[in-house]
Amino acid sequence: MTSTETPSVVLHGRRHASARLRDGVVLLKTDGVRRQIPLTAIERVDVHGAKGRRLTIVLTGNKPVAYHLRCRSAPAVHEFAHAVRRALPVRDADELRPNGAELVTEKPLERAAPNRARLLWWGLGGGYVLVLALLLVKGLLVTGATGVVPGVFWAVAPS
């Protein structure tokens, strides 16, 4: 038994953007939106930009819609574009094409919840540094004529 599935190919872009070719669909994550683009909705895939690092997916239809993805690796962009082009269906020149924008499904990406423990530690550390800076400005962390001031003890071993 042979499989007609397309292999899973991934292209990682900038700022957590990515494109994945899997099972006849391009999954494009950009700008906080996850788009599911069927291969039948894609007219062509272009590579352009500075040194060929920008992928453009152009959809079928009277008013073509294009999605862009920038990547740091030009060879990765070329390989992904080549994989998508190989997977595109063969069409006649005069064949009626569906409106690609209507076939695309969009879903907003959920943002990860902030790590509250990390925020707490950053807040405590920032408060500690702020108090140290305040004591330094007021001159309480320097030694006086009577010896070490209690501010030094607070800075070294707060209780």
CSV table of C-alpha atoms in Angstrom, one decimal:
chain,number,residue,atom,x,y,z
A,1,MET,CA,0.0,0.0,0.0
A,2,THR,CA,1.4,3.4,-1.0
A,3,SER,CA,0.8,6.6,0.8
A,4,THR,CA,-0.3,9.8,-1.2
A,5,GLU,CA,0.5,12.1,1.8
A,6,THR,CA,3.0,14.9,1.2
A,7,PRO,CA,6.0,14.8,3.6
A,8,SER,CA,6.0,17.2,6.4
A,9,VAL,CA,8.3,20.1,5.6
A,10,VAL,CA,8.8,23.1,8.0
A,11,LEU,CA,10.2,26.6,7.4
A,12,HIS,CA,10.9,28.7,10.4
A,13,GLY,CA,10.7,32.4,9.9
A,14,ARG,CA,11.3,35.4,12.1
A,15,ARG,CA,9.4,36.3,15.2
A,16,HIS,CA,7.9,32.9,15.8
A,17,ALA,CA,6.5,32.7,12.3
A,18,SER,CA,6.5,29.3,10.5
A,19,ALA,CA,5.2,27.5,7.5
A,20,ARG,CA,4.5,23.7,7.4
A,21,LEU,CA,3.6,21.6,4.5
A,22,ARG,CA,1.7,18.5,5.6
A,23,ASP,CA,-1.1,16.4,4.1
A,24,GLY,CA,-1.9,18.7,1.2
A,25,VAL,CA,-2.2,21.8,3.4
A,26,VAL,CA,0.2,24.6,4.1
A,27,LEU,CA,-0.1,25.7,7.8
A,28,LEU,CA,1.1,29.3,8.0
A,29,LYS,CA,1.6,31.0,11.4
A,30,THR,CA,2.3,34.7,11.1
A,31,ASP,CA,1.2,37.8,12.9
A,32,GLY,CA,-0.7,35.9,15.6
A,33,VAL,CA,-2.9,34.0,13.1
A,34,ARG,CA,-2.7,30.4,12.0
A,35,ARG,CA,-3.8,29.9,8.4
A,36,GLN,CA,-4.7,26.6,6.9
A,37,ILE,CA,-4.1,26.9,3.1
A,38,PRO,CA,-5.1,23.9,1.0
A,39,LEU,CA,-2.8,23.2,-2.0
A,40,THR,CA,-5.8,23.6,-4.3
A,41,ALA,CA,-6.0,27.3,-3.2
A,42,ILE,CA,-2.4,28.1,-4.1
A,43,GLU,CA,-1.7,29.5,-7.5
A,44,ARG,CA,2.1,29.8,-7.2
A,45,VAL,CA,4.9,30.1,-4.7
A,46,ASP,CA,7.6,32.7,-5.2
A,47,VAL,CA,11.0,33.3,-3.6
A,48,HIS,CA,12.3,36.8,-3.6
A,49,GLY,CA,13.6,39.6,-1.4
A,50,ALA,CA,17.1,40.1,-0.1
A,51,LYS,CA,19.2,37.1,-1.2
A,52,GLY,CA,16.0,35.0,-1.7
A,53,ARG,CA,15.0,34.9,2.0
A,54,ARG,CA,11.3,35.8,1.5
A,55,LEU,CA,8.6,33.3,0.6
A,56,THR,CA,5.4,34.4,-1.0
A,57,ILE,CA,2.3,32.2,-1.3
A,58,VAL,CA,-0.1,33.6,-3.9
A,59,LEU,CA,-3.7,32.3,-3.9
A,60,THR,CA,-5.9,31.6,-6.8
A,61,GLY,CA,-8.8,33.9,-7.7
A,62,ASN,CA,-9.6,37.1,-9.6
A,63,LYS,CA,-8.1,39.2,-6.8
A,64,PRO,CA,-5.0,37.3,-5.8
A,65,VAL,CA,-4.2,37.3,-2.1
A,66,ALA,CA,-0.6,36.8,-1.0
A,67,TYR,CA,1.0,35.7,2.2
A,68,HIS,CA,4.6,36.4,3.0
A,69,LEU,CA,7.2,34.8,5.3
A,70,ARG,CA,10.7,36.0,6.0
A,71,CYS,CA,13.4,33.6,6.9
A,72,ARG,CA,17.1,33.8,7.8
A,73,SER,CA,18.1,30.9,5.6
A,74,ALA,CA,17.8,31.4,1.9
A,75,PRO,CA,18.4,27.6,1.1
A,76,ALA,CA,15.6,26.7,3.5
A,77,VAL,CA,13.2,29.1,1.7
A,78,HIS,CA,14.2,27.6,-1.7
A,79,GLU,CA,13.7,24.0,-0.4
A,80,PHE,CA,10.3,24.8,1.1
A,81,ALA,CA,9.2,26.6,-2.1
A,82,HIS,CA,10.4,23.6,-4.2
A,83,ALA,CA,8.5,21.1,-1.9
A,84,VAL,CA,5.3,23.1,-2.2
A,85,ARG,CA,5.6,23.5,-6.0
A,86,ARG,CA,6.1,19.7,-6.3
A,87,ALA,CA,2.9,19.1,-4.2
A,88,LEU,CA,0.7,21.6,-6.2
A,89,PRO,CA,-1.9,20.0,-8.4
A,90,VAL,CA,-1.3,20.1,-12.1
A,91,ARG,CA,-3.9,22.4,-13.8
A,92,ASP,CA,-4.7,23.3,-17.4
A,93,ALA,CA,-4.1,26.9,-18.4
A,94,ASP,CA,-7.8,27.5,-19.1
A,95,GLU,CA,-9.1,25.5,-16.1
A,96,LEU,CA,-11.4,27.4,-13.8
A,97,ARG,CA,-9.8,28.0,-10.5
A,98,PRO,CA,-11.7,28.4,-7.2
A,99,ASN,CA,-11.3,31.6,-5.1
A,100,GLY,CA,-8.3,30.7,-2.9
A,101,ALA,CA,-9.1,33.2,-0.2
A,102,GLU,CA,-12.5,31.4,0.5
A,103,LEU,CA,-10.7,28.1,1.0
A,104,VAL,CA,-8.3,29.4,3.7
A,105,THR,CA,-9.3,29.0,7.3
A,106,GLU,CA,-7.9,31.4,9.9
A,107,LYS,CA,-7.7,30.9,13.6
A,108,PRO,CA,-6.1,33.3,16.1
A,109,LEU,CA,-3.1,31.9,18.0
A,110,GLU,CA,-3.4,31.8,21.7
A,111,ARG,CA,-0.7,33.6,23.5
A,112,ALA,CA,1.2,31.7,26.2
A,113,ALA,CA,0.3,32.7,29.7
A,114,PRO,CA,3.1,34.7,31.4
A,115,ASN,CA,5.1,32.7,33.9
A,116,ARG,CA,4.0,34.2,37.2
A,117,ALA,CA,6.9,32.8,39.2
A,118,ARG,CA,9.4,34.3,36.8
A,119,LEU,CA,7.6,37.7,37.0
A,120,LEU,CA,7.7,37.5,40.8
A,121,TRP,CA,11.4,36.8,40.9
A,122,TRP,CA,12.1,39.7,38.4
A,123,GLY,CA,10.0,42.0,40.6
A,124,LEU,CA,11.7,41.0,43.8
A,125,GLY,CA,15.1,41.3,42.2
A,126,GLY,CA,14.3,44.7,40.7
A,127,GLY,CA,13.0,45.9,44.1
A,128,TYR,CA,16.2,44.7,45.8
A,129,VAL,CA,18.4,46.5,43.3
A,130,LEU,CA,16.2,49.7,43.6
A,131,VAL,CA,16.6,49.7,47.4
A,132,LEU,CA,20.4,49.2,47.1
A,133,ALA,CA,20.6,52.1,44.6
A,134,LEU,CA,18.6,54.3,47.0
A,135,LEU,CA,20.8,53.4,50.0
A,136,LEU,CA,23.9,54.1,47.8
A,137,VAL,CA,22.6,57.5,46.8
A,138,LYS,CA,21.8,58.4,50.4
A,139,GLY,CA,25.2,57.3,51.5
A,140,LEU,CA,24.1,54.6,53.8
A,141,LEU,CA,26.2,51.9,52.2
A,142,VAL,CA,29.5,53.5,52.9
A,143,THR,CA,31.5,53.1,56.0
A,144,GLY,CA,31.4,56.0,58.4
A,145,ALA,CA,33.7,57.1,61.2
A,146,THR,CA,32.1,54.6,63.5
A,147,GLY,CA,32.6,51.6,61.2
A,148,VAL,CA,30.2,49.7,59.0
A,149,VAL,CA,26.7,51.1,58.8
A,150,PRO,CA,23.8,48.7,59.1
A,151,GLY,CA,22.9,49.3,55.5
A,152,VAL,CA,25.8,47.2,54.5
A,153,PHE,CA,24.5,44.3,56.5
A,154,TRP,CA,21.1,44.7,54.8
A,155,ALA,CA,22.7,44.7,51.4
A,156,VAL,CA,24.8,41.6,52.1
A,157,ALA,CA,22.3,39.5,54.2
A,158,PRO,CA,18.7,40.9,54.2
A,159,SER,CA,16.5,39.4,56.8
